[in-house]
Each structure stands twice: as C-alpha cells, then as structure tokens.
mmCIF file of C-alpha atoms in Angstrom:
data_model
loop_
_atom_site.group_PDB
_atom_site.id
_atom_site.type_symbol
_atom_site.label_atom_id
_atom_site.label_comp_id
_atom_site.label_asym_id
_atom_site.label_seq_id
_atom_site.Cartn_x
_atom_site.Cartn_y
_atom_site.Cartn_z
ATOM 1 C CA UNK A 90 0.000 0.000 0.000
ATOM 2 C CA UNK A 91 3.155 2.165 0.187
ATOM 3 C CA UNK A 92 3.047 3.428 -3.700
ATOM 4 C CA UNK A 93 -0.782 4.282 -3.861
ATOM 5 C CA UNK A 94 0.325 7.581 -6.083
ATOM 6 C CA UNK A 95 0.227 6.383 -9.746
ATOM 7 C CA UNK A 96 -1.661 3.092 -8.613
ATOM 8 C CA UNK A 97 -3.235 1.646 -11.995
ATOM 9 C CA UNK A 98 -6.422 0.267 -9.724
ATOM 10 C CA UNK A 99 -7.291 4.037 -8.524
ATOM 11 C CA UNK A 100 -6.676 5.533 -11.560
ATOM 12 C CA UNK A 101 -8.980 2.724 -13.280
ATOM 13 C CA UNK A 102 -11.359 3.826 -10.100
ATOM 14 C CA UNK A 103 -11.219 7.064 -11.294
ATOM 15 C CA UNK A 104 -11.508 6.871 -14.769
ATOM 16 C CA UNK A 105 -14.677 4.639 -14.084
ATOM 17 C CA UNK A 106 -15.998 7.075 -11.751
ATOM 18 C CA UNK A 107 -15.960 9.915 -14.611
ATOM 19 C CA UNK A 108 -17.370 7.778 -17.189
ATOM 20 C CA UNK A 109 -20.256 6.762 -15.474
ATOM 21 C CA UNK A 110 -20.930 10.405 -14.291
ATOM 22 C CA UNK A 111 -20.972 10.912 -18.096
ATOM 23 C CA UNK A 112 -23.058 8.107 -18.933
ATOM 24 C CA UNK A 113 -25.648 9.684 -16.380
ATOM 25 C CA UNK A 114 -25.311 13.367 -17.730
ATOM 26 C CA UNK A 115 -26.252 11.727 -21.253
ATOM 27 C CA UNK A 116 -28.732 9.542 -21.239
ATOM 28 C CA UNK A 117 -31.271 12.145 -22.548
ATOM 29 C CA UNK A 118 -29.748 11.547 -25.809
ATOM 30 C CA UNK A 119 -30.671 7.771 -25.052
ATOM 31 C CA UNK A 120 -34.196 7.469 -23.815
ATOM 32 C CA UNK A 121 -35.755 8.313 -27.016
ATOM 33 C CA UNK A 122 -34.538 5.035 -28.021
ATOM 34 C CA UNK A 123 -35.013 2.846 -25.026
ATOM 35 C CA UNK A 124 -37.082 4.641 -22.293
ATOM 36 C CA UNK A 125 -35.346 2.277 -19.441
ATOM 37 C CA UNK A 126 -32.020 4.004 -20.608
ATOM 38 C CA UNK A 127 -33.345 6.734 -18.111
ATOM 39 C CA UNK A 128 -32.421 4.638 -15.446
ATOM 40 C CA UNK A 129 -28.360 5.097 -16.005
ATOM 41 C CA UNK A 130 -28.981 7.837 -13.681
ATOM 42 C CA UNK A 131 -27.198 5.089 -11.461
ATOM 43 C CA UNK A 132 -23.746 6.572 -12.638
ATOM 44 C CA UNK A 133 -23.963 10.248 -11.665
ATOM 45 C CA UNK A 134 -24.857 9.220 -7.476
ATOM 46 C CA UNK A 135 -22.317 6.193 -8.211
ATOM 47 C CA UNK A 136 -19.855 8.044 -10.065
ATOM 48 C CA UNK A 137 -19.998 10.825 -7.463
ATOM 49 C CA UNK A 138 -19.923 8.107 -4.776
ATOM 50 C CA UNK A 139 -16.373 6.604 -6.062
ATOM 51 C CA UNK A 140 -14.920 10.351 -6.059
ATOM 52 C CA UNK A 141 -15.628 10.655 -2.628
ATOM 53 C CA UNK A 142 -14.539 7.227 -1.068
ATOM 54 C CA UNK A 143 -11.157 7.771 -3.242
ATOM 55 C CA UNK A 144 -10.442 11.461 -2.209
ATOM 56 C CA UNK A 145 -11.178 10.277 0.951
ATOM 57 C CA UNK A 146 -8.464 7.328 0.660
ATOM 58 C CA UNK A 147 -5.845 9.287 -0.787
ATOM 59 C CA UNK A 148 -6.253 12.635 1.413
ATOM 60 C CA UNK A 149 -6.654 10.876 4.809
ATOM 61 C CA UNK A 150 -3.108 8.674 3.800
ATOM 62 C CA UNK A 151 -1.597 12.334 2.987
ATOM 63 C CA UNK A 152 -3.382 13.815 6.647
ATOM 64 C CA UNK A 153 -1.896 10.717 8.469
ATOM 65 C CA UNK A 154 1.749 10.872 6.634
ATOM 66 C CA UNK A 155 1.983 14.554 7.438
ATOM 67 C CA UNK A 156 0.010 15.530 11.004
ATOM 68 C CA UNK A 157 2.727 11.814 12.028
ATOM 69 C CA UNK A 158 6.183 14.309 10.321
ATOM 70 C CA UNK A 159 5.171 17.534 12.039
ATOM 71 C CA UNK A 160 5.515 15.837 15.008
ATOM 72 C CA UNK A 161 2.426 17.504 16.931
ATOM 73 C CA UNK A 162 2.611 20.735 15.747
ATOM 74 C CA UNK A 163 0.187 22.733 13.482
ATOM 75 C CA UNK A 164 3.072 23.698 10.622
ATOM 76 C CA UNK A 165 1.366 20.649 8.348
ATOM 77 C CA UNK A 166 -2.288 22.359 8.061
ATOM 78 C CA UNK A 167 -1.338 25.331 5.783
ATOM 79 C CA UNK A 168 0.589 23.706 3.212
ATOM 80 C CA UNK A 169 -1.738 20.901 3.059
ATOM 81 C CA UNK A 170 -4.824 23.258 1.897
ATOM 82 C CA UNK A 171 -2.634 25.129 -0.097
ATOM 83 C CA UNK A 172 -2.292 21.878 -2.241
ATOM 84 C CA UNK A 173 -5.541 20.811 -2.066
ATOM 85 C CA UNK A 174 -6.976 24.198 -3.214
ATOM 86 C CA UNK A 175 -4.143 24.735 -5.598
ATOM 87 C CA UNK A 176 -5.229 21.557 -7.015
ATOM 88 C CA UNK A 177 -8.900 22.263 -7.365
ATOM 89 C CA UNK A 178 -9.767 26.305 -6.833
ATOM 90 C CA UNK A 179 -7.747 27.653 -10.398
ATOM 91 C CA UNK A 180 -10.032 25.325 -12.504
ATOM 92 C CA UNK A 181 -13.098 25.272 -10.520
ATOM 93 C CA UNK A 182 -12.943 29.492 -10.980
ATOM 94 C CA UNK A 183 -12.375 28.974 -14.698
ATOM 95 C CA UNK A 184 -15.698 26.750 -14.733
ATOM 96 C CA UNK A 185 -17.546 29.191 -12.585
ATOM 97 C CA UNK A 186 -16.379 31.879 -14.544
ATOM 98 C CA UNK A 187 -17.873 29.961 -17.712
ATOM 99 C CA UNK A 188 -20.820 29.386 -15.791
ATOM 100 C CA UNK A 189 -21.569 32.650 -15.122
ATOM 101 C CA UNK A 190 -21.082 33.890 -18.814
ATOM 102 C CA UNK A 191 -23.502 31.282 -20.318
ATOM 103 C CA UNK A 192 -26.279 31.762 -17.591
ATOM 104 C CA UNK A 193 -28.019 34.122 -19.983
ATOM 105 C CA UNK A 194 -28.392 31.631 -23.138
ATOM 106 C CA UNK A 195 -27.104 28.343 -22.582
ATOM 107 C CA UNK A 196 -27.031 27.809 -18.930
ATOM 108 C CA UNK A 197 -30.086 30.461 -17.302
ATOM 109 C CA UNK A 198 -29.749 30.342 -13.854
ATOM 110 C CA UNK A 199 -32.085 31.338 -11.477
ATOM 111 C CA UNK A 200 -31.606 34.129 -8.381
ATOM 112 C CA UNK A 201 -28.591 32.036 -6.939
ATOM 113 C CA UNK A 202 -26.142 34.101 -4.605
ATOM 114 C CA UNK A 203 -23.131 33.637 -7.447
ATOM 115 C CA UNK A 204 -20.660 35.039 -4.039
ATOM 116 C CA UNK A 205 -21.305 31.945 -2.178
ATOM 117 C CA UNK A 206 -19.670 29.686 -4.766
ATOM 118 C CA UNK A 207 -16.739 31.117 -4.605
ATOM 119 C CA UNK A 208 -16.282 30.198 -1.271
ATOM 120 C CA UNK A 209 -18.156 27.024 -1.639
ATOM 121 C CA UNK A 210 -21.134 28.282 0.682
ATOM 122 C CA UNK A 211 -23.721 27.555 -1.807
ATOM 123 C CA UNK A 212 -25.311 24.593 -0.522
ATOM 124 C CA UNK A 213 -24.083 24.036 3.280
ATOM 125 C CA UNK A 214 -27.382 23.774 4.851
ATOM 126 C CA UNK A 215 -29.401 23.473 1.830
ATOM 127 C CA UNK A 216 -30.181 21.723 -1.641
ATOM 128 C CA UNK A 217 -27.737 23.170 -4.004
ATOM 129 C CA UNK A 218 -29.216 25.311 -6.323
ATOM 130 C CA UNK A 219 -30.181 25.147 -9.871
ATOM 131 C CA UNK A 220 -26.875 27.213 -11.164
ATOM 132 C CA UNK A 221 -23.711 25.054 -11.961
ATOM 133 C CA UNK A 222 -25.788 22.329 -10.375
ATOM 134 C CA UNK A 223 -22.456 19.776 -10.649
ATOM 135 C CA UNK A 224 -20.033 21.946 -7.998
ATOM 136 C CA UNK A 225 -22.302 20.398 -4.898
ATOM 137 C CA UNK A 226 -19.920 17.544 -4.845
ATOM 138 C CA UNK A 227 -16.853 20.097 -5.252
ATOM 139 C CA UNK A 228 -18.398 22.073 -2.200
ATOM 140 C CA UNK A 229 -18.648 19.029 0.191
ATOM 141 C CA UNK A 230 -14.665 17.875 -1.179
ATOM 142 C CA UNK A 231 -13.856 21.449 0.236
ATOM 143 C CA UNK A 232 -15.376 21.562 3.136
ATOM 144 C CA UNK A 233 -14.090 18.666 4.230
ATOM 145 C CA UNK A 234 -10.266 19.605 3.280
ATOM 146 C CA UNK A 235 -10.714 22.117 5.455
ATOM 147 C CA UNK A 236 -12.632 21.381 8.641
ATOM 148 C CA UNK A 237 -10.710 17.472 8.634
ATOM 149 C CA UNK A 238 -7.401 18.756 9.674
ATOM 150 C CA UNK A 239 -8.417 20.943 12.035
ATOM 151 C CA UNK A 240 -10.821 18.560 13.911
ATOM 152 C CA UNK A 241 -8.067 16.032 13.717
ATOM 153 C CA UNK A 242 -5.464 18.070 15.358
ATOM 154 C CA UNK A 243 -7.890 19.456 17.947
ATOM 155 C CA UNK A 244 -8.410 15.942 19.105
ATOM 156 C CA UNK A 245 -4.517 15.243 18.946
ATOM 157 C CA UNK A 246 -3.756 18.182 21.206
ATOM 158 C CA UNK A 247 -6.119 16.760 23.837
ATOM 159 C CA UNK A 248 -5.170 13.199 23.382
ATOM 160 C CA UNK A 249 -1.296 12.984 21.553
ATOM 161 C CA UNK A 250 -2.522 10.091 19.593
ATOM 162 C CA UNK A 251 -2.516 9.870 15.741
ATOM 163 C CA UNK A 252 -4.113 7.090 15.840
ATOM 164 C CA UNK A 253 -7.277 7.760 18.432
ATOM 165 C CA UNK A 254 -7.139 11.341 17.072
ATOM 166 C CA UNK A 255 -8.251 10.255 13.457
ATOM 167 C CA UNK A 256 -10.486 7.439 15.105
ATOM 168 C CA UNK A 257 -12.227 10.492 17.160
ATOM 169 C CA UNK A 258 -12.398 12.736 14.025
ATOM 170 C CA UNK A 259 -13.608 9.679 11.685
ATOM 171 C CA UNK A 260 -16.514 9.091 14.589
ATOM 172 C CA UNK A 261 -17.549 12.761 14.644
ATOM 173 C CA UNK A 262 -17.741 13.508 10.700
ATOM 174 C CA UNK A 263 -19.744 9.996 10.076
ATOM 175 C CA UNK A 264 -21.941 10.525 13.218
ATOM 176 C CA UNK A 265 -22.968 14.298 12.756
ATOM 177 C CA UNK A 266 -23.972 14.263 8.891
ATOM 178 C CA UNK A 267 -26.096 10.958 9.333
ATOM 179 C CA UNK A 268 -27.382 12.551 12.347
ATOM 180 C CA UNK A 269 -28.149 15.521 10.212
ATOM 181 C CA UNK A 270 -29.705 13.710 7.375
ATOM 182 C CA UNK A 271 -31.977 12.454 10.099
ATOM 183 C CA UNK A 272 -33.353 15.986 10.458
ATOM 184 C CA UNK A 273 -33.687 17.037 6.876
ATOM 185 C CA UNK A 274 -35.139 13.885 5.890
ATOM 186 C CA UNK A 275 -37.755 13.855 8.948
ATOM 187 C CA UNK A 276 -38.186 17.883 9.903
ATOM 188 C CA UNK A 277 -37.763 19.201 6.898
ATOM 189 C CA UNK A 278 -39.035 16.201 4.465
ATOM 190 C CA UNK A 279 -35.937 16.876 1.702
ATOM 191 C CA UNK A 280 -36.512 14.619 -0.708
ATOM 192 C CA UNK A 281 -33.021 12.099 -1.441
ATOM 193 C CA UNK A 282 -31.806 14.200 -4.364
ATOM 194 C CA UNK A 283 -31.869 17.288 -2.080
ATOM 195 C CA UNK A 284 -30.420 15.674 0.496
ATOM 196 C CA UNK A 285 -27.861 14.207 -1.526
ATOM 197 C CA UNK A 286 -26.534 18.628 -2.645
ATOM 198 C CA UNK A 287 -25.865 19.509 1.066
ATOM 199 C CA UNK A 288 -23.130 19.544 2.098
ATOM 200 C CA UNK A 289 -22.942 19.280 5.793
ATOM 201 C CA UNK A 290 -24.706 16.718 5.346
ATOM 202 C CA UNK A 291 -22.455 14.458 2.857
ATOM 203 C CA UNK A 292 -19.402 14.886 4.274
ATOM 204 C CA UNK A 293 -18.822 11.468 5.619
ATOM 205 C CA UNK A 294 -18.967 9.451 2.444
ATOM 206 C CA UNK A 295 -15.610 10.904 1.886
ATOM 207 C CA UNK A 296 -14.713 9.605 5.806
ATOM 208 C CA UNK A 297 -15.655 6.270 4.798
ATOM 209 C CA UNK A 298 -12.420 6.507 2.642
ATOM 210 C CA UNK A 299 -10.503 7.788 5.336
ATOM 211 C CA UNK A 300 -11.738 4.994 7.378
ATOM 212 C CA UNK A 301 -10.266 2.593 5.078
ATOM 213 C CA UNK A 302 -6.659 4.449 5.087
ATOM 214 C CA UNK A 303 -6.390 4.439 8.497
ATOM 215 C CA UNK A 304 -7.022 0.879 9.059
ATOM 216 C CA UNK A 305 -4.375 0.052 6.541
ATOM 217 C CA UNK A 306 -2.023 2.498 7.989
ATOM 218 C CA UNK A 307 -2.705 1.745 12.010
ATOM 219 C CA UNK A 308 -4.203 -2.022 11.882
ATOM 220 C CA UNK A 309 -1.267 -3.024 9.088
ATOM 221 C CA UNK A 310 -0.928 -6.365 10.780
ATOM 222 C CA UNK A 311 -4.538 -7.445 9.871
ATOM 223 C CA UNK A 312 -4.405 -6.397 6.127
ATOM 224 C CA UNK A 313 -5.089 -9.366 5.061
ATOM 225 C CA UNK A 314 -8.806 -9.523 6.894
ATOM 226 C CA UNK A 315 -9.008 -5.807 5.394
ATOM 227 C CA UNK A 316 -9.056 -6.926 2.010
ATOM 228 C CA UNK A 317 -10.888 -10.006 2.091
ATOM 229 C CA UNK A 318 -13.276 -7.352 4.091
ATOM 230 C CA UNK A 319 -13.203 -5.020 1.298
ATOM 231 C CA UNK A 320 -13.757 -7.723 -1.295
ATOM 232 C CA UNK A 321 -17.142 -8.970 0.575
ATOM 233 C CA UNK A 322 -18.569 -5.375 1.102
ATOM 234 C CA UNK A 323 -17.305 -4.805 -3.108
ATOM 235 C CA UNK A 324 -20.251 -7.503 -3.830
ATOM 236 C CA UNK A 325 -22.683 -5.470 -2.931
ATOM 237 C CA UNK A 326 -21.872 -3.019 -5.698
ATOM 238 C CA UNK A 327 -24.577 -4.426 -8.294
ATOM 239 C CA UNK A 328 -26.774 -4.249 -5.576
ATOM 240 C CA UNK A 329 -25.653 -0.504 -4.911
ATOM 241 C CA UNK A 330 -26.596 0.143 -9.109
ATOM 242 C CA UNK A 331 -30.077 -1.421 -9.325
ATOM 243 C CA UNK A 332 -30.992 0.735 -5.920
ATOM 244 C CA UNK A 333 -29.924 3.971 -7.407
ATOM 245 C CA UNK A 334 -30.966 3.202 -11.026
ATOM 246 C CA UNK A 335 -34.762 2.998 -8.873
ATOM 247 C CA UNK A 336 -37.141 5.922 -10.058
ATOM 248 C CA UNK A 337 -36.700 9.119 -7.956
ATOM 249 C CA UNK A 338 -40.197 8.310 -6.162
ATOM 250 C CA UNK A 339 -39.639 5.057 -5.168
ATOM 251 C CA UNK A 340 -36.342 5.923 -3.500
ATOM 252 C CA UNK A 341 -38.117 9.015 -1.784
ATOM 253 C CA UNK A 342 -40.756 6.560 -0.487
ATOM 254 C CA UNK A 343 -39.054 5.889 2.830
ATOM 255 C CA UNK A 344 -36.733 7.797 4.878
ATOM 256 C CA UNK A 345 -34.772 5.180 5.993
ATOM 257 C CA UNK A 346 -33.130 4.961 1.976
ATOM 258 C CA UNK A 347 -32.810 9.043 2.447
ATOM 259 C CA UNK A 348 -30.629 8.441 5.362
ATOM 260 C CA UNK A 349 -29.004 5.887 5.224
ATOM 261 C CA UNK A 350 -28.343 4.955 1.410
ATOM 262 C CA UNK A 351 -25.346 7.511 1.535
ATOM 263 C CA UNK A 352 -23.515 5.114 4.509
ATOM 264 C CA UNK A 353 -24.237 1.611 2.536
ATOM 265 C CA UNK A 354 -22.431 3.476 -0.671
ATOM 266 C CA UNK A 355 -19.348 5.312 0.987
ATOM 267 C CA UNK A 356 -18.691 1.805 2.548
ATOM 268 C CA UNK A 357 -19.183 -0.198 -0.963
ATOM 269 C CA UNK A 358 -17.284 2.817 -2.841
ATOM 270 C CA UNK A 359 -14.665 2.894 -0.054
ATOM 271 C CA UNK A 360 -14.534 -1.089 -0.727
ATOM 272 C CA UNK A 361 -13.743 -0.974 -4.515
ATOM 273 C CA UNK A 362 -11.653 1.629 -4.434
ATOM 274 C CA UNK A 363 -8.785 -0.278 -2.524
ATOM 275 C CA UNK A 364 -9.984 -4.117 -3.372
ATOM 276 C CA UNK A 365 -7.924 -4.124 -6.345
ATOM 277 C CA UNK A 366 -4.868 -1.882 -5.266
ATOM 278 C CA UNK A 367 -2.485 -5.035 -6.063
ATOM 279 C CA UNK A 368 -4.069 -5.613 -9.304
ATOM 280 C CA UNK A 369 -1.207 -4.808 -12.425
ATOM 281 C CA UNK A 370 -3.431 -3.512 -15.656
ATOM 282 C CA UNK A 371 -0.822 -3.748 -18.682
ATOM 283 C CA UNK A 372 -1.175 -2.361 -22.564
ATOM 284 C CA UNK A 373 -2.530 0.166 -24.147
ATOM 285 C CA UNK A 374 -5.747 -0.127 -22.082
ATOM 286 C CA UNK A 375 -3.719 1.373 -19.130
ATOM 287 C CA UNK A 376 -2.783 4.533 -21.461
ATOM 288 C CA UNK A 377 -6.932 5.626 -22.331
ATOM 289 C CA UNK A 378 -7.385 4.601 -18.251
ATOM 290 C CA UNK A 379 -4.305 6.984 -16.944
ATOM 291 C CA UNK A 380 -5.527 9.664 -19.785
ATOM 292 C CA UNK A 381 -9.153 9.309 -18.458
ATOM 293 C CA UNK A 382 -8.268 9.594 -15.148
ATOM 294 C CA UNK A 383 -5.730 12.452 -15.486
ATOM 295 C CA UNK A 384 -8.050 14.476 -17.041
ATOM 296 C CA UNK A 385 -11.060 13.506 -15.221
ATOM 297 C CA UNK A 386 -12.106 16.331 -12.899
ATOM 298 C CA UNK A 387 -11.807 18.545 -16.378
ATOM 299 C CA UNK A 388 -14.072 16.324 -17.485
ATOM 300 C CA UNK A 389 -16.622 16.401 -14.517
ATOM 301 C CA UNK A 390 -16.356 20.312 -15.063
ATOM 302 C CA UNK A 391 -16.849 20.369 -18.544
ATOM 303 C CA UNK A 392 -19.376 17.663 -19.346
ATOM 304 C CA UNK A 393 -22.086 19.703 -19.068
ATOM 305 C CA UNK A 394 -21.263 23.029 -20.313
ATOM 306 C CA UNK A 395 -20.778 20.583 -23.673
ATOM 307 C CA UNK A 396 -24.155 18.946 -23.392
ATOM 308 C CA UNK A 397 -25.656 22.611 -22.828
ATOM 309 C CA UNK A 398 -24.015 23.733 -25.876
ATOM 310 C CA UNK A 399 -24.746 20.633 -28.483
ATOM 311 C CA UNK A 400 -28.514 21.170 -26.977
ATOM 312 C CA UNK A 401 -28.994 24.913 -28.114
ATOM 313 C CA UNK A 402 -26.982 24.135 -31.491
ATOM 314 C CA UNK A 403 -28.672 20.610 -31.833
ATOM 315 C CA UNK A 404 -32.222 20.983 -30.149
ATOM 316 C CA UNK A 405 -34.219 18.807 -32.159
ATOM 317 C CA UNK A 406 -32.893 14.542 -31.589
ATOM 318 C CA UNK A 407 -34.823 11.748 -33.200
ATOM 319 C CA UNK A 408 -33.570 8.414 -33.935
ATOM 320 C CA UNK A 409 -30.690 6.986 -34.136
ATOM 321 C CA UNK A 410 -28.945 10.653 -34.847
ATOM 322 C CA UNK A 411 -29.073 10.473 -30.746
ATOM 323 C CA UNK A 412 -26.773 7.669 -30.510
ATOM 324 C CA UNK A 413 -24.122 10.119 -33.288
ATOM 325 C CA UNK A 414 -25.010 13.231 -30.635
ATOM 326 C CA UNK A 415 -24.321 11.113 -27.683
ATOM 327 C CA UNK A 416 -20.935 9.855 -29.019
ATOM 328 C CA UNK A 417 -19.763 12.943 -30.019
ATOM 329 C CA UNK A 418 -20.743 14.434 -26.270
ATOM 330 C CA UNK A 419 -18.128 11.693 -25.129
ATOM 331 C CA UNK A 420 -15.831 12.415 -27.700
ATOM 332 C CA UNK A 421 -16.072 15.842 -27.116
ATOM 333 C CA UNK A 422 -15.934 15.852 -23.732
ATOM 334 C CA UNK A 423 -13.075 13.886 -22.740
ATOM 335 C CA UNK A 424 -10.694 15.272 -25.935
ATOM 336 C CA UNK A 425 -10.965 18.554 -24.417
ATOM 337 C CA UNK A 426 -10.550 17.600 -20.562
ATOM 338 C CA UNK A 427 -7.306 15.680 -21.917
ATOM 339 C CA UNK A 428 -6.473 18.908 -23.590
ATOM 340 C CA UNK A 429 -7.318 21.261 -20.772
ATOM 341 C CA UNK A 430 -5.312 18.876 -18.460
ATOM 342 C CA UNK A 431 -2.219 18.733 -20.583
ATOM 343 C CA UNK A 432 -2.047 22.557 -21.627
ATOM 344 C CA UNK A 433 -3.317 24.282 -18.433
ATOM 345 C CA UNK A 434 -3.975 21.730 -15.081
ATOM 346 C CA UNK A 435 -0.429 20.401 -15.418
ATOM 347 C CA UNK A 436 1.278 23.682 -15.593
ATOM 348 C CA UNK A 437 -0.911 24.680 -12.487
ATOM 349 C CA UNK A 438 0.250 21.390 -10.471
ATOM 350 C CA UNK A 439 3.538 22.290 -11.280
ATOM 351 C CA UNK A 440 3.716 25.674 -9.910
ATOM 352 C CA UNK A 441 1.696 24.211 -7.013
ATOM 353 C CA UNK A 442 4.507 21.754 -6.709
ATOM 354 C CA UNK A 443 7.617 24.682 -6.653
ATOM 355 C CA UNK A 444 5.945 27.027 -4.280
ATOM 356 C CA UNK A 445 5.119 23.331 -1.738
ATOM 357 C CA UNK A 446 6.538 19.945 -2.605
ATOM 358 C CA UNK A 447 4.479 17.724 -1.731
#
C-alpha cells in the first residue's frame, strides 16, 4: 500500500468514476430510443460516490503521513490546503467563470447568490441550487479539506494520539452528517436528491475513505482480513446500481433509503476503491485509463457546459442521430478535458509543486 500515487487500480477507479458520471449526464440523448435508458442515472450518485470514497483514501493517507512528520505541531495544516486548493480552486474558478457567462443563453440560472460559490457556501445547509448544479460535490470535497485537519489536530492536542485522534475525528464527521440527514429527511421532508446537494450533510462518504486508510495504515498487521473485508462489502456493488438506477419516487418513499443509502455506498465505494490496489493492468488499455483519469475532474467540469451547448446548437434529436449526438458528447468531452489537463492543469500542479513539494 506504500506506492498508492500512480496506482493503476485508482486511476482505473477514477476513470470509471468519470465515465459513469458521463453516462448519467447523457442519457437524454438515449431514452428516445429505449425509455429504461433513463435509469443510467445510477452513474452520476455512483460516479460521485467513487470520487468521494477515493479522495477520501488518498487525502486521509496524505493527513496521516503529514500531522505523524510535524511531530504535533500545526506547521502541516497550511501547506496541506494550499495543495488541495491549488489543485482544485484555479479550474473550478475557470468553470464558474464559464458558468456565469452562459447563464443568460445556454445555462439560465435562477436568483442564486453567485458570491457563495466562490467560497463554496452555496449549498451548506441546503439543496444546491439550480446554477452550476455539478459543484455540490466540489463544495462538500472542500469543506471537508478544510474542517478534517483541524478537527483532527484538535483531538490530537487533547489526546497525543494519531491514531485515536483520526479514530475520534472519523466518529464525529460519520456521526454528525447521518445525524443531520436524520433531520432534513424527517423535519424538513428533503426529498433524497436534495439531500444528496448539502453539504454538511455528505461529508462522511468521503470519511468512509478515510476509514479505510487508516485501518491500513494503524491495523497493518490485519491487512489481510481488510481486504478479504473489502472484497465482501465490493459484492454489494450491483446491488448498490439497481438501488440507485430505482425511479426518484420510489427511493423518496421511505426515509430510511434518504438516510441511510449515503452510509451503505461510501462503505461499498470505499470497498472498490482499494480491493484491487495489487491488481497490475498492462497495454494500451492502461494509457486511455491513466488519460481518463488524469483528465477527469476537467471532465466532470466540462461535461455539461458541452451537453448545454450541443442542446442549443442541436435541439431537435430523433432516432438513431441520438446515438451520433451522444458519441460525439463523449468524444467531445473527454478530448478537451485531456487537452485542458495537458495545456493548463499540469502547468498549475507544477507551480503548485515549486511554491510546496508535496
């Protein structure tokens, strides 16, 4: 577990992850031919799902590596959200920025407080709003960059444990939000998909991903349990697709599948994202994965400002013309997240990487 970095199982996590958010995002080009094609809605709350438990792998191996090197002191906090916002805030501005430009023609949004997105405020104790509808998920990521650390070192300063420290902060973030969905689901009545946009509320599907790091890192000795573990709760994951791919109704029927649908996925997701870390992918198939991958939170960013735009040019689909529009949304899409990735994210992760090495 020691060279997770350019692991060909996460990047094939990832890659996946993207492509069925896409698959989800484009199905409207599919239903006129098959109207059950509506239920590959499945990918966007899966898709979204696998972002989370792997952020949440990755970032709480980083939080453990570096709170462990500081050696109790609070010197690790700053340059760690300087990387994770370097990483994310340059291109989620650019997106905002387009989003903001086509809201009078392509993308109409409605009386939305733009400021709040720039701090990622939009949705923290409510549905998202209609406006650049796909940053909820990039709101609850941020949120939990920043209040994870914090939480975790409060605990270490009363406790000096890294290990009981991250236990304490993994109770608290699962606990509160499911707690919290209790409310909105029962007080308020928020229906799953509104539930699913806030993000107080979300924040421990990435912790289930944490969770998994730090019984790797801490409870080493058992890794063998932890996989077959991981394996068994990975079975569930067709389960985990019919369940979402369930009309909106049904799944809003009872509240127990508002609350508690988000735990049963961030601990499948969580699962598959480190069942198959040993697993070697070789030929060209790992090239289009590692591309995909690279490129793939362009692509979450850029998906739909693409589908917006073939829609106004193209509104009119009959036929099998909707299977040409809904290649040429893939085609589209990912050619210029690759492009975007190689011309612009790069250089950014490179300056990122001179002003703080990782």
């Amino acid at each position: 577990m020691n060279s997770i970095k350019n692991n060909q199982w996460l990047d094939f996590c990832r890659a996946v992850a993207i492509l069925l958010v896409l698959l989800s995002h484009s199905r409207g080009y599919l239903i006129p031919l098959w109207q059950p094609f509506n239920g590959l809605k499945f990918g966007g709350f899966i898709g979204v799902e696998l972002f989370f438990a792997l952020s949440g792998f990755l970032i709480g191996r980083i939080i453990i590596v570096k709170s462990r090197d500081s050696e109790g002191r609070a010197l690790w906090i700053l340059p760690f959200w300087f990387r994770r916002w370097a990483r994310t805030y340059p291109i989620y501005i650019l997106f905002l920025l387009l989003n903001i430009a086509i809201s009078t023609s392509l993308r109409p949004a409605g009386d939305d407080n733009i400021l709040g997105y720039f701090i990622f405020t939009q949705s923290l104790t409510h549905p998202h709003p209609s406006f650049f509808g796909e940053a909820w998920s990039l709101a609850v990521e941020e949120i939990f960059y920043f209040i994870t650390p914090i939480l975790y070192f409060l605990f270490f300063k009363c406790i000096k444990s890294h290990q009981k420290s991250l236990l304490l902060t993994l109770f608290v973030m699962i606990l509160l939000p499911t707690i919290y969905r209790v409310y909105l689901s029962l007080a308020i009545n928020l229906s799953l998909n509104e539930i699913r946009t806030v993000s107080l509320a979300r924040l421990d599907s990435i912790m289930y991903g944490v969770l998994i790091a730090w019984l790797f890192y801490f409870k080493s000795n058992f890794k063998s349990v932890l996989l077959y573990s991981t394996l068994l709760f990975s079975l569930f994951f067709p389960a985990l697709i019919y369940l979402t791919h369930l009309p909106d109704e049904i799944l809003n029927e009872h509240n127990f599948t508002k609350i508690f649908l988000f735990n049963a996925s961030g601990v499948i997701c969580a699962s598959c994202v480190v069942v198959g870390v040993k697993i070697k992918i070789k030929g060209f198939f790992v090239y289009i994965v590692q591309k995909i991958a690279a490129s793939s939170y362009i692509s979450y960013l850029i998906n739909l400002p693409v589908l917006y735009t073939m829609q106004y040019l193209i509104p009119e689909q009959q036929g099998w013309v909707c299977i040409l529009l809904w290649s040429a949304y893939l085609i589209i899409t990912l050619s210029l997240a690759i492009l975007l990735h190689i011309t612009l994210e790069k250089k950014i992760l490179s300056l990122r990487d001179k002003i703080s090495p990782g």
